[in-house]
Amino acid sequence: MVNEEYGAKHSSALLSTANIMLHPFPPDQRNHRFPTNLNCQLSDNGAHSYNQQQKQWTVDCVSSADGNDPIHIIIKPPVNSTVNSLAMSSGNLKNAKKVCLFYAAEMEELAKRIAAQSDAIELRGINWRGLSRWLEVELRSDSKFTVRRLSFLIDDKFLAPFALGRNRSWNDWIPRKVNVAVWRAANNHLPTMSCLSSHGVDVSSSMCPLCESAQESLEHTLKFEDGFPNLSIPNAHGIRGEHVAFLASFSSPGVIFEQLSISYALPKLFISSFTLVLPFFPTGTSERMEDEGDIATAFTLARFLSNIPISRGGPTSVVIYDIHALQERFYFDDNVLPCFESGIPLLKSRLQQLPDSDNISIAFPDDGAWKRFHKQLQHFPMIICAKVREGDQRIVRIKEGDPKGRHVVIVDDLVQSGGTLIECQKVLAEHGATKVSAYVTHGVFPKRSWERFAHDKGGSPDNGLTYFWITDSCPLTVKEVKNKPPFEVLSLASSIAATLQI
Ligand SMILES: O=P(O)(O)OC[C@H]1O[C@H](OP(=O)(O)OP(=O)(O)O)[C@H](O)[C@@H]1O
């Protein structure tokens, strides 16, 4: 399909079928900052690459613009009940519950992976902040010195040319200027500066015609003038009577308001049921009510979630993975149905794949981790540690168990500064562990603290970790640690897909 001028209407029929490969520019044009050898996919969000791989452990590489920077994400088949597995299999699709899955912008990758698990799960968009998937780019043809404005479809991984002009090949065009100013409120993707530049778009030279500032040109379109979010649910009538879920990410206080607004709005659209999937419940770490006046913000957040309206089908289900403290389960009131899931089955399956799977011991860095996880890991030899926090310091010592000669995997719910894991690693290495790895469900890593973790490169555990497994509950971290040993991402996708069938 060819469209010669910008402003082309997007055709969903086209999007469901087309696959386009862009070819590199000729060598003399390579100084231009635009993606070469870019895998462009106008189809259903990369789902096919995952579909083929549901039946076994796989390591799937998500291509970047240059094709050299894969995200190391591991996907495994659903681990939940037979009922769910049966419902998910294509043969039983008729029995599977059809679910419309909305998602927060930063959860787009995980949402795609979830949808790839089952034809019963259909992705739906939210108009985030007036953004759209359209980016206008002006290109200059060297041969004819004409300027063309083309519309590009923005996807998280792919920047696809919607049209190159009749009878023209991509190589005829050289990007001259990218105009980020015209985003249309049509779709659900949140393009960011880094997203654009990762596709070779020179964002720094993209000027808004109104303010002539690149940064403000995005800001103009991101929010209302007063800074509050501009949201809408397209085709709200179309979800009446459907089972609806929203995949949320409360990665910072600033994004909670907009996602709560969506979570409060969806159940009132005459839907059959509503499920909020919040893989990481972010508050609660290191919260202590030691002095009168200390505030437990985990309770505040639980109250917000407890006030999600009921839908026609009844109370909202709230799915959370490995919530920090056991008592937080009871912070929710009876208006909602909290469903607490765990990433540990993913870890157990991964451990089975290791060549030294018969030499694994599990270490818990503190009592909290032991209480939370020991029942799920009871078939492994265990090492139980005690941890004391002294300001920024974490002091860890072994209380029980012997790491000598073992590949020890430290298991905890989350990592922040990394202090707990690093101190635990040191003490295990001192006591003779041959290898040390770590697993946490939630890789929070504020201030890029993941950089503190080195890879042992096959050497001693004093030098670093053999593996550091996290899940994709914190999507911003996944982007940062991609393709960086010792990190490996165990995707929650199959587990969430199965949970949506409850
Ligand atoms: O990476 P870090 O900055 O060391 O933080 C991570 C640690 O913090 C949390 O526990 P916490 O110390 O709050 O203990 P608790 O289980 O007693 O609340 C969490 O369970 C980790 O153990």
Short mmCIF file of C-alpha atoms and ligand atoms in Angstrom, two decimals:
data_model
loop_
_atom_site.label_atom_id
_atom_site.label_comp_id
_atom_site.label_asym_id
_atom_site.label_seq_id
_atom_site.Cartn_x
_atom_site.Cartn_y
_atom_site.Cartn_z
CA MET A 1 0.00 0.00 0.00
CA VAL A 2 1.36 3.36 -0.94
CA ASN A 3 0.59 6.65 0.56
CA GLU A 4 2.32 9.68 -0.79
CA GLU A 5 1.48 12.38 1.66
CA TYR A 6 1.51 12.50 5.42
CA GLY A 7 -1.70 12.02 7.31
CA ALA A 8 -2.46 8.67 5.83
CA LYS A 9 -5.25 6.81 7.51
CA HIS A 10 -4.05 3.70 9.19
CA SER A 11 -5.59 0.52 7.91
CA SER A 12 -5.96 -2.26 10.43
CA ALA A 13 -6.36 -4.79 7.66
CA LEU A 14 -2.97 -3.82 6.39
CA LEU A 15 -1.48 -3.92 9.83
CA SER A 16 -2.61 -7.45 10.40
CA THR A 17 -0.78 -8.82 7.42
CA ALA A 18 2.18 -6.78 6.32
CA ASN A 19 5.80 -7.58 7.06
CA ILE A 20 8.41 -5.23 5.70
CA MET A 21 12.19 -5.45 5.77
CA LEU A 22 14.06 -2.25 5.24
CA HIS A 23 17.36 -2.52 3.50
CA PRO A 24 20.47 -0.67 4.55
CA PHE A 25 21.33 2.57 2.96
CA PRO A 26 24.13 2.48 0.47
CA PRO A 27 27.54 2.94 2.13
CA ASP A 28 27.86 6.58 1.12
CA GLN A 29 24.67 7.40 2.98
CA ARG A 30 25.50 5.71 6.25
CA ASN A 31 26.37 8.87 8.06
CA HIS A 32 22.70 9.73 8.15
CA ARG A 33 21.14 8.90 11.45
CA PHE A 34 18.41 6.59 10.46
CA PRO A 35 17.94 2.90 11.05
CA THR A 36 19.58 0.54 8.68
CA ASN A 37 18.62 -3.06 8.37
CA LEU A 38 15.61 -2.40 10.51
CA ASN A 39 13.15 -5.23 10.99
CA CYS A 40 9.82 -3.61 10.38
CA GLN A 41 6.75 -5.44 11.43
CA LEU A 42 3.30 -4.11 10.84
CA SER A 43 1.69 -7.24 12.15
CA ASP A 44 0.33 -8.16 15.53
CA ASN A 45 3.04 -6.93 17.81
CA GLY A 46 5.62 -9.64 17.40
CA ALA A 47 3.30 -12.25 18.77
CA HIS A 48 4.25 -14.87 16.21
CA SER A 49 7.78 -15.19 17.42
CA TYR A 50 6.49 -16.20 20.81
CA ASN A 51 3.62 -18.35 19.64
CA GLN A 52 5.87 -21.01 18.29
CA GLN A 53 7.69 -21.36 21.54
CA GLN A 54 5.10 -22.00 24.15
CA LYS A 55 5.77 -25.65 24.57
CA GLN A 56 9.33 -25.49 25.80
CA TRP A 57 11.89 -23.31 27.47
CA THR A 58 13.21 -20.82 25.04
CA VAL A 59 15.56 -17.93 24.95
CA ASP A 60 14.04 -15.36 22.68
CA CYS A 61 15.88 -12.40 21.30
CA VAL A 62 13.93 -9.24 20.72
CA SER A 63 15.69 -7.36 17.98
CA SER A 64 16.70 -3.78 18.39
CA ALA A 65 16.99 -1.33 15.56
CA ASP A 66 20.44 -2.52 14.56
CA GLY A 67 19.63 -6.15 15.18
CA ASN A 68 22.64 -6.53 17.48
CA ASP A 69 21.17 -5.82 20.84
CA PRO A 70 18.84 -8.58 21.92
CA ILE A 71 16.82 -8.55 25.10
CA HIS A 72 17.44 -11.82 26.84
CA ILE A 73 13.99 -12.89 27.84
CA ILE A 74 13.03 -16.40 28.72
CA ILE A 75 9.52 -17.57 28.19
CA LYS A 76 8.14 -20.80 29.45
CA PRO A 77 4.85 -22.57 29.16
CA PRO A 78 2.08 -21.94 31.69
CA VAL A 79 2.82 -23.54 35.02
CA ASN A 80 -0.62 -23.22 36.48
CA SER A 81 -3.40 -25.69 36.79
CA THR A 82 -4.34 -28.25 34.21
CA VAL A 83 -7.64 -26.46 33.81
CA ASN A 84 -5.86 -23.29 32.79
CA SER A 85 -3.43 -25.09 30.54
CA LEU A 86 -6.28 -26.86 28.83
CA ALA A 87 -8.19 -23.66 28.43
CA MET A 88 -5.14 -22.03 26.93
CA SER A 89 -4.41 -24.68 24.36
CA SER A 90 -5.66 -23.89 20.92
CA GLY A 91 -7.74 -27.04 20.80
CA ASN A 92 -9.76 -25.75 23.71
CA LEU A 93 -9.95 -22.16 22.64
CA LYS A 94 -13.73 -22.37 22.70
CA ASN A 95 -13.55 -22.99 26.44
CA ALA A 96 -11.05 -20.22 27.10
CA LYS A 97 -12.33 -16.96 28.52
CA LYS A 98 -11.90 -14.15 26.04
CA VAL A 99 -10.08 -11.28 27.69
CA CYS A 100 -9.46 -7.75 26.42
CA LEU A 101 -6.10 -6.74 27.84
CA PHE A 102 -5.32 -3.05 28.25
CA TYR A 103 -1.88 -2.08 29.42
CA ALA A 104 0.23 0.76 30.73
CA ALA A 105 2.60 2.16 28.15
CA GLU A 106 5.72 0.78 29.79
CA MET A 107 4.08 -2.67 29.98
CA GLU A 108 3.65 -2.94 26.24
CA GLU A 109 6.32 -5.61 25.74
CA LEU A 110 4.98 -7.82 28.51
CA ALA A 111 1.41 -7.29 27.26
CA LYS A 112 2.47 -8.55 23.84
CA ARG A 113 4.11 -11.58 25.36
CA ILE A 114 0.95 -12.33 27.35
CA ALA A 115 -1.25 -11.99 24.28
CA ALA A 116 1.09 -14.30 22.40
CA GLN A 117 0.24 -17.04 24.89
CA SER A 118 -3.36 -17.37 23.77
CA ASP A 119 -5.69 -16.33 21.02
CA ALA A 120 -8.23 -15.71 23.76
CA ILE A 121 -6.30 -12.65 24.92
CA GLU A 122 -6.69 -9.59 22.79
CA LEU A 123 -4.66 -6.43 23.27
CA ARG A 124 -6.54 -3.16 23.50
CA GLY A 125 -5.14 0.33 23.51
CA ILE A 126 -5.61 3.31 25.71
CA ASN A 127 -5.06 6.79 24.41
CA TRP A 128 -2.25 7.83 26.65
CA ARG A 129 -1.75 11.51 26.95
CA GLY A 130 -2.90 12.33 23.48
CA LEU A 131 -0.12 10.33 21.88
CA SER A 132 -0.43 8.30 18.78
CA ARG A 133 1.65 5.94 16.80
CA TRP A 134 2.27 8.40 14.06
CA LEU A 135 5.49 10.20 13.54
CA GLU A 136 6.06 12.46 10.61
CA VAL A 137 9.36 12.42 8.94
CA GLU A 138 10.54 14.60 6.14
CA LEU A 139 12.76 12.88 3.68
CA ARG A 140 14.72 14.26 0.82
CA SER A 141 15.28 12.42 -2.37
CA ASP A 142 18.84 13.02 -3.51
CA SER A 143 18.06 12.43 -7.10
CA LYS A 144 15.17 14.85 -7.40
CA PHE A 145 15.71 17.25 -4.50
CA THR A 146 12.11 16.98 -3.50
CA VAL A 147 10.89 16.89 0.05
CA ARG A 148 8.35 14.32 1.02
CA ARG A 149 6.56 13.99 4.27
CA LEU A 150 5.88 10.43 5.22
CA SER A 151 3.97 8.94 8.07
CA PHE A 152 5.72 6.35 10.15
CA LEU A 153 4.15 3.86 12.42
CA ILE A 154 5.81 3.77 15.80
CA ASP A 155 5.98 0.51 17.58
CA ASP A 156 8.14 -0.17 20.57
CA LYS A 157 10.69 -2.08 18.60
CA PHE A 158 9.86 -1.09 15.13
CA LEU A 159 9.69 2.12 13.26
CA ALA A 160 8.02 1.15 10.06
CA PRO A 161 7.59 3.19 6.94
CA PHE A 162 3.94 3.36 6.14
CA ALA A 163 4.59 4.54 2.68
CA LEU A 164 7.61 5.31 0.61
CA GLY A 165 5.95 6.88 -2.36
CA ARG A 166 4.80 5.20 -5.49
CA ASN A 167 7.47 3.25 -7.34
CA ARG A 168 10.15 4.23 -4.92
CA SER A 169 12.44 2.11 -2.88
CA TRP A 170 13.63 3.02 0.54
CA ASN A 171 17.13 3.70 -0.73
CA ASP A 172 15.87 6.64 -2.71
CA TRP A 173 15.17 8.56 0.44
CA ILE A 174 17.43 10.09 3.01
CA PRO A 175 16.04 11.32 6.29
CA ARG A 176 16.53 15.04 6.48
CA LYS A 177 14.49 16.14 9.38
CA VAL A 178 12.28 14.44 11.90
CA ASN A 179 9.30 16.37 13.11
CA VAL A 180 8.09 14.94 16.38
CA ALA A 181 5.50 17.64 16.84
CA VAL A 182 2.53 15.94 15.25
CA TRP A 183 1.44 13.00 17.27
CA ARG A 184 -2.12 11.99 16.81
CA ALA A 185 -4.41 10.79 19.51
CA ALA A 186 -5.21 7.49 17.94
CA ASN A 187 -3.34 4.64 19.53
CA ASN A 188 -1.80 3.29 22.63
CA HIS A 189 1.93 3.55 22.37
CA LEU A 190 4.01 5.89 24.42
CA PRO A 191 6.99 6.90 22.36
CA THR A 192 9.85 8.26 24.35
CA MET A 193 12.98 10.13 23.46
CA SER A 194 15.04 7.02 24.00
CA CYS A 195 12.64 4.96 21.89
CA LEU A 196 12.99 7.37 19.03
CA SER A 197 16.72 7.67 19.27
CA SER A 198 17.11 3.91 19.52
CA HIS A 199 15.58 3.84 16.08
CA GLY A 200 18.14 6.23 14.78
CA VAL A 201 15.89 9.25 14.88
CA ASP A 202 17.85 12.34 15.72
CA VAL A 203 15.50 13.62 18.37
CA SER A 204 17.78 16.44 19.37
CA SER A 205 17.17 18.11 16.04
CA SER A 206 13.43 17.61 16.11
CA MET A 207 11.91 20.98 16.62
CA CYS A 208 8.37 21.70 17.58
CA PRO A 209 6.97 24.33 15.26
CA LEU A 210 5.20 25.99 18.17
CA CYS A 211 8.01 26.33 20.66
CA GLU A 212 11.06 25.40 18.63
CA SER A 213 12.28 23.14 21.35
CA ALA A 214 12.75 19.44 20.93
CA GLN A 215 12.06 18.58 24.54
CA GLU A 216 8.98 20.74 24.76
CA SER A 217 7.70 19.41 21.49
CA LEU A 218 7.12 16.09 23.20
CA GLU A 219 5.89 17.75 26.36
CA HIS A 220 3.25 19.65 24.40
CA THR A 221 1.63 16.43 23.41
CA LEU A 222 2.19 14.39 26.56
CA LYS A 223 -0.11 16.20 28.94
CA PHE A 224 -2.67 18.87 29.39
CA GLU A 225 -1.28 22.35 29.92
CA ASP A 226 -1.50 21.95 33.68
CA GLY A 227 0.53 18.74 33.58
CA PHE A 228 -2.32 16.32 34.29
CA PRO A 229 -2.75 13.25 32.05
CA ASN A 230 -5.05 13.25 29.06
CA LEU A 231 -6.58 9.78 28.82
CA SER A 232 -9.36 8.02 27.02
CA ILE A 233 -10.46 4.49 26.26
CA PRO A 234 -11.13 4.18 22.55
CA ASN A 235 -14.29 2.38 21.46
CA ALA A 236 -15.64 2.14 24.99
CA HIS A 237 -18.89 0.66 23.67
CA GLY A 238 -16.93 -2.14 22.07
CA ILE A 239 -15.88 -3.67 25.40
CA ARG A 240 -19.40 -3.90 26.84
CA GLY A 241 -20.05 -7.43 28.03
CA GLU A 242 -16.37 -8.41 27.70
CA HIS A 243 -13.92 -9.66 30.32
CA VAL A 244 -11.41 -6.87 30.69
CA ALA A 245 -7.97 -6.72 32.31
CA PHE A 246 -5.49 -3.91 32.76
CA LEU A 247 -1.75 -4.60 33.06
CA ALA A 248 -0.38 -1.85 35.26
CA SER A 249 3.09 -0.72 36.26
CA PHE A 250 3.40 1.59 39.26
CA SER A 251 7.06 2.26 38.58
CA SER A 252 6.99 5.73 40.16
CA PRO A 253 4.50 7.78 42.15
CA GLY A 254 4.01 9.99 39.09
CA VAL A 255 2.40 7.29 36.96
CA ILE A 256 0.12 5.87 39.62
CA PHE A 257 -2.56 8.55 39.27
CA GLU A 258 -3.14 8.00 35.57
CA GLN A 259 -3.25 4.24 35.94
CA LEU A 260 -5.60 4.41 38.89
CA SER A 261 -7.85 6.63 36.79
CA ILE A 262 -7.98 3.93 34.13
CA SER A 263 -8.52 1.20 36.71
CA TYR A 264 -11.44 3.11 38.18
CA ALA A 265 -12.97 3.83 34.76
CA LEU A 266 -12.83 0.44 33.06
CA PRO A 267 -15.14 -1.46 35.45
CA LYS A 268 -17.88 1.11 34.87
CA LEU A 269 -18.02 0.49 31.14
CA PHE A 270 -20.59 -2.33 31.49
CA ILE A 271 -17.96 -5.02 31.24
CA SER A 272 -18.41 -8.59 32.45
CA SER A 273 -15.44 -8.58 34.78
CA PHE A 274 -12.37 -6.55 35.56
CA THR A 275 -8.91 -7.77 36.55
CA LEU A 276 -6.09 -5.45 37.50
CA VAL A 277 -2.72 -7.12 37.00
CA LEU A 278 -0.11 -5.26 39.01
CA PRO A 279 2.89 -7.59 38.89
CA PHE A 280 4.90 -5.46 41.30
CA PHE A 281 3.15 -3.89 44.29
CA PRO A 282 5.78 -1.23 44.87
CA THR A 283 5.34 0.00 48.40
CA GLY A 284 6.32 -1.70 51.61
CA THR A 285 10.07 -2.25 51.35
CA SER A 286 11.79 -1.23 54.52
CA GLU A 287 8.57 0.25 55.92
CA ARG A 288 8.68 0.15 59.66
CA MET A 289 6.21 1.77 62.00
CA GLU A 290 8.69 2.21 64.79
CA ASP A 291 7.69 5.69 65.89
CA GLU A 292 4.31 7.31 66.30
CA GLY A 293 3.62 9.15 63.06
CA ASP A 294 5.46 6.72 60.71
CA ILE A 295 3.25 6.08 57.70
CA ALA A 296 2.83 2.70 56.00
CA THR A 297 2.33 3.70 52.38
CA ALA A 298 1.66 0.07 51.41
CA PHE A 299 -1.61 0.37 53.31
CA THR A 300 -2.44 3.60 51.47
CA LEU A 301 -1.88 1.96 48.10
CA ALA A 302 -3.91 -1.08 49.14
CA ARG A 303 -6.76 1.26 50.04
CA PHE A 304 -6.59 2.92 46.63
CA LEU A 305 -6.81 -0.49 44.98
CA SER A 306 -9.58 -1.64 47.30
CA ASN A 307 -11.71 1.23 46.02
CA ILE A 308 -11.73 0.10 42.40
CA PRO A 309 -15.44 -0.04 41.58
CA ILE A 310 -17.19 -3.34 41.09
CA SER A 311 -18.14 -4.19 37.54
CA ARG A 312 -21.30 -5.91 36.37
CA GLY A 313 -19.66 -9.26 37.06
CA GLY A 314 -18.68 -8.43 40.64
CA PRO A 315 -15.59 -7.32 42.52
CA THR A 316 -12.33 -6.57 40.74
CA SER A 317 -9.58 -9.18 40.90
CA VAL A 318 -6.16 -7.72 41.72
CA VAL A 319 -3.26 -9.95 40.65
CA ILE A 320 0.05 -9.26 42.39
CA TYR A 321 3.30 -11.23 42.28
CA ASP A 322 5.35 -11.88 45.42
CA ILE A 323 4.04 -9.03 47.53
CA HIS A 324 6.73 -7.83 49.90
CA ALA A 325 5.43 -8.54 53.37
CA LEU A 326 3.01 -11.31 54.21
CA GLN A 327 0.80 -8.98 56.22
CA GLU A 328 0.25 -6.79 53.14
CA ARG A 329 -2.18 -9.43 51.90
CA PHE A 330 -4.54 -8.29 54.58
CA TYR A 331 -4.37 -4.59 53.75
CA PHE A 332 -7.01 -5.05 51.03
CA ASP A 333 -10.66 -4.87 51.96
CA ASP A 334 -13.57 -6.98 50.79
CA ASN A 335 -14.43 -4.82 47.75
CA VAL A 336 -11.68 -6.49 45.74
CA LEU A 337 -10.38 -10.03 45.31
CA PRO A 338 -6.60 -10.01 45.66
CA CYS A 339 -4.88 -12.90 43.91
CA PHE A 340 -1.32 -13.45 45.06
CA GLU A 341 0.94 -15.19 42.59
CA SER A 342 4.62 -16.02 42.65
CA GLY A 343 7.54 -16.01 40.25
CA ILE A 344 9.17 -18.97 42.04
CA PRO A 345 7.74 -21.62 39.63
CA LEU A 346 9.65 -19.84 36.85
CA LEU A 347 12.85 -20.06 38.85
CA LYS A 348 12.33 -23.73 39.65
CA SER A 349 11.85 -24.59 36.01
CA ARG A 350 14.94 -22.62 35.07
CA LEU A 351 17.03 -24.34 37.71
CA GLN A 352 16.03 -27.70 36.27
CA GLN A 353 17.63 -26.67 33.00
CA LEU A 354 21.06 -25.98 34.52
CA PRO A 355 23.84 -28.50 33.94
CA ASP A 356 24.55 -28.54 37.67
CA SER A 357 20.90 -28.70 38.70
CA ASP A 358 21.70 -31.49 41.15
CA ASN A 359 24.16 -29.29 43.02
CA ILE A 360 21.90 -26.32 43.75
CA SER A 361 21.29 -24.96 47.24
CA ILE A 362 18.95 -22.09 48.01
CA ALA A 363 19.98 -19.24 50.31
CA PHE A 364 17.59 -16.82 51.94
CA PRO A 365 19.27 -13.54 52.88
CA ASP A 366 16.90 -12.79 55.74
CA ASP A 367 13.96 -14.16 57.71
CA GLY A 368 11.47 -12.34 55.49
CA ALA A 369 12.68 -14.21 52.41
CA TRP A 370 12.70 -17.54 54.22
CA LYS A 371 9.15 -17.06 55.52
CA ARG A 372 7.89 -16.04 52.09
CA PHE A 373 9.55 -18.68 49.94
CA HIS A 374 10.81 -21.70 51.87
CA LYS A 375 7.68 -23.82 51.31
CA GLN A 376 7.92 -23.45 47.56
CA LEU A 377 11.59 -24.47 47.57
CA GLN A 378 11.58 -27.11 50.25
CA HIS A 379 13.15 -29.81 48.04
CA PHE A 380 16.43 -27.92 47.86
CA PRO A 381 19.09 -27.83 50.58
CA MET A 382 18.76 -24.46 52.28
CA ILE A 383 21.00 -21.85 53.80
CA ILE A 384 19.25 -19.37 56.03
CA CYS A 385 20.89 -16.02 56.74
CA ALA A 386 20.16 -13.24 59.19
CA LYS A 387 20.28 -9.65 58.03
CA VAL A 388 20.58 -6.45 60.00
CA ARG A 389 20.17 -3.03 58.44
CA GLU A 390 22.37 -0.30 59.84
CA GLY A 391 21.59 2.80 57.81
CA ASP A 392 22.81 2.05 54.30
CA GLN A 393 24.73 -0.98 55.48
CA ARG A 394 23.38 -4.53 55.37
CA ILE A 395 25.09 -7.02 57.63
CA VAL A 396 24.42 -10.62 56.64
CA ARG A 397 25.55 -13.77 58.39
CA ILE A 398 24.74 -17.46 57.94
CA LYS A 399 22.38 -18.84 60.58
CA GLU A 400 21.84 -22.33 59.19
CA GLY A 401 23.11 -24.50 56.34
CA ASP A 402 26.41 -25.06 54.55
CA PRO A 403 27.22 -23.52 51.16
CA LYS A 404 30.51 -25.43 50.74
CA GLY A 405 30.97 -26.86 47.24
CA ARG A 406 27.49 -25.83 46.14
CA HIS A 407 26.03 -23.58 43.45
CA VAL A 408 24.04 -21.37 45.79
CA VAL A 409 21.06 -19.39 44.50
CA ILE A 410 20.06 -16.47 46.73
CA VAL A 411 16.28 -15.99 46.61
CA ASP A 412 14.49 -12.80 47.63
CA ASP A 413 11.37 -10.93 46.62
CA LEU A 414 13.07 -7.79 45.35
CA VAL A 415 16.27 -5.90 44.99
CA GLN A 416 16.72 -2.16 45.46
CA SER A 417 20.23 -0.95 46.22
CA GLY A 418 21.58 -4.48 45.92
CA GLY A 419 23.22 -4.27 49.36
CA THR A 420 21.39 -7.30 50.74
CA LEU A 421 22.36 -9.57 47.85
CA ILE A 422 25.96 -8.39 47.65
CA GLU A 423 26.55 -8.94 51.36
CA CYS A 424 24.90 -12.34 51.11
CA GLN A 425 27.02 -13.23 48.08
CA LYS A 426 30.20 -12.32 49.99
CA VAL A 427 29.36 -14.43 52.99
CA LEU A 428 28.44 -17.44 50.82
CA ALA A 429 31.69 -17.14 48.87
CA GLU A 430 33.66 -16.90 52.12
CA HIS A 431 32.04 -20.12 53.28
CA GLY A 432 33.05 -22.11 50.22
CA ALA A 433 30.22 -21.81 47.66
CA THR A 434 31.60 -22.71 44.23
CA LYS A 435 29.12 -20.49 42.39
CA VAL A 436 26.61 -17.91 43.57
CA SER A 437 23.54 -16.84 41.60
CA ALA A 438 20.56 -14.71 42.59
CA TYR A 439 16.85 -14.60 41.89
CA VAL A 440 14.44 -11.82 42.75
CA THR A 441 10.95 -11.46 41.38
CA HIS A 442 11.19 -7.68 41.22
CA GLY A 443 14.35 -6.03 39.91
CA VAL A 444 13.64 -2.50 41.08
CA PHE A 445 17.22 -1.22 40.91
CA PRO A 446 16.77 2.51 41.51
CA LYS A 447 19.63 4.68 40.24
CA ARG A 448 20.98 1.92 38.00
CA SER A 449 22.09 -0.08 41.02
CA TRP A 450 22.10 -3.17 38.79
CA GLU A 451 25.53 -1.97 37.70
CA ARG A 452 26.89 -3.20 41.03
CA PHE A 453 26.43 -6.81 39.91
CA ALA A 454 29.29 -8.33 37.98
CA HIS A 455 29.34 -11.58 36.05
CA ASP A 456 31.68 -14.27 37.40
CA LYS A 457 32.65 -15.24 33.82
CA GLY A 458 33.07 -18.83 34.92
CA GLY A 459 35.42 -17.85 37.74
CA SER A 460 35.15 -17.59 41.48
CA PRO A 461 32.01 -16.31 43.24
CA ASP A 462 34.16 -13.58 44.78
CA ASN A 463 34.19 -11.98 41.33
CA GLY A 464 30.48 -11.95 40.66
CA LEU A 465 27.30 -13.89 40.06
CA THR A 466 26.85 -16.76 37.63
CA TYR A 467 23.22 -15.78 36.95
CA PHE A 468 21.00 -13.02 38.17
CA TRP A 469 17.40 -13.89 37.36
CA ILE A 470 14.66 -11.31 37.53
CA THR A 471 11.16 -11.33 36.07
CA ASP A 472 9.67 -8.68 33.80
CA SER A 473 7.54 -7.20 36.57
CA CYS A 474 9.64 -4.01 36.41
CA PRO A 475 9.76 -3.31 32.67
CA LEU A 476 12.08 -0.32 32.86
CA THR A 477 14.73 -2.54 34.43
CA VAL A 478 14.30 -5.14 31.70
CA LYS A 479 15.23 -2.53 29.13
CA GLU A 480 18.33 -1.54 31.08
CA VAL A 481 19.75 -5.00 31.76
CA LYS A 482 19.04 -6.46 28.37
CA ASN A 483 21.85 -8.59 27.05
CA LYS A 484 24.02 -7.91 30.07
CA PRO A 485 25.27 -11.00 31.89
CA PRO A 486 24.70 -12.14 34.57
CA PHE A 487 21.13 -10.90 34.04
CA GLU A 488 18.47 -13.12 32.59
CA VAL A 489 14.78 -12.27 32.49
CA LEU A 490 12.17 -14.91 33.28
CA SER A 491 8.95 -13.69 31.76
CA LEU A 492 5.74 -13.71 33.79
CA ALA A 493 3.77 -13.79 30.54
CA SER A 494 2.59 -17.38 30.64
CA SER A 495 1.74 -17.19 34.31
CA ILE A 496 -0.28 -13.99 33.84
CA ALA A 497 -2.03 -15.43 30.80
CA ALA A 498 -3.04 -18.45 32.85
CA THR A 499 -4.18 -16.24 35.73
CA LEU A 500 -6.43 -14.29 33.39
CA GLN A 501 -8.33 -17.51 32.80
CA ILE A 502 -9.33 -17.86 36.46
O1 LIG B 1 18.61 -4.27 47.68
P1 LIG B 1 18.40 -3.72 49.04
O2 LIG B 1 18.47 -2.23 49.11
O3 LIG B 1 19.29 -4.37 50.06
O4 LIG B 1 16.90 -4.04 49.48
C1 LIG B 1 16.32 -5.29 49.25
C2 LIG B 1 15.86 -5.89 50.56
O5 LIG B 1 14.86 -5.04 51.13
C3 LIG B 1 13.71 -5.81 51.42
O6 LIG B 1 13.76 -6.33 52.68
P2 LIG B 1 13.78 -5.43 53.99
O7 LIG B 1 15.19 -5.12 54.35
O8 LIG B 1 12.84 -4.29 53.84
O9 LIG B 1 13.35 -6.43 55.07
P3 LIG B 1 11.94 -6.85 55.61
O10 LIG B 1 11.64 -8.13 54.84
O11 LIG B 1 12.25 -7.09 57.03
O12 LIG B 1 10.96 -5.76 55.36
C4 LIG B 1 13.76 -6.96 50.43
O13 LIG B 1 13.02 -8.07 50.88
C5 LIG B 1 15.22 -7.23 50.29
O14 LIG B 1 15.68 -8.17 51.22
#
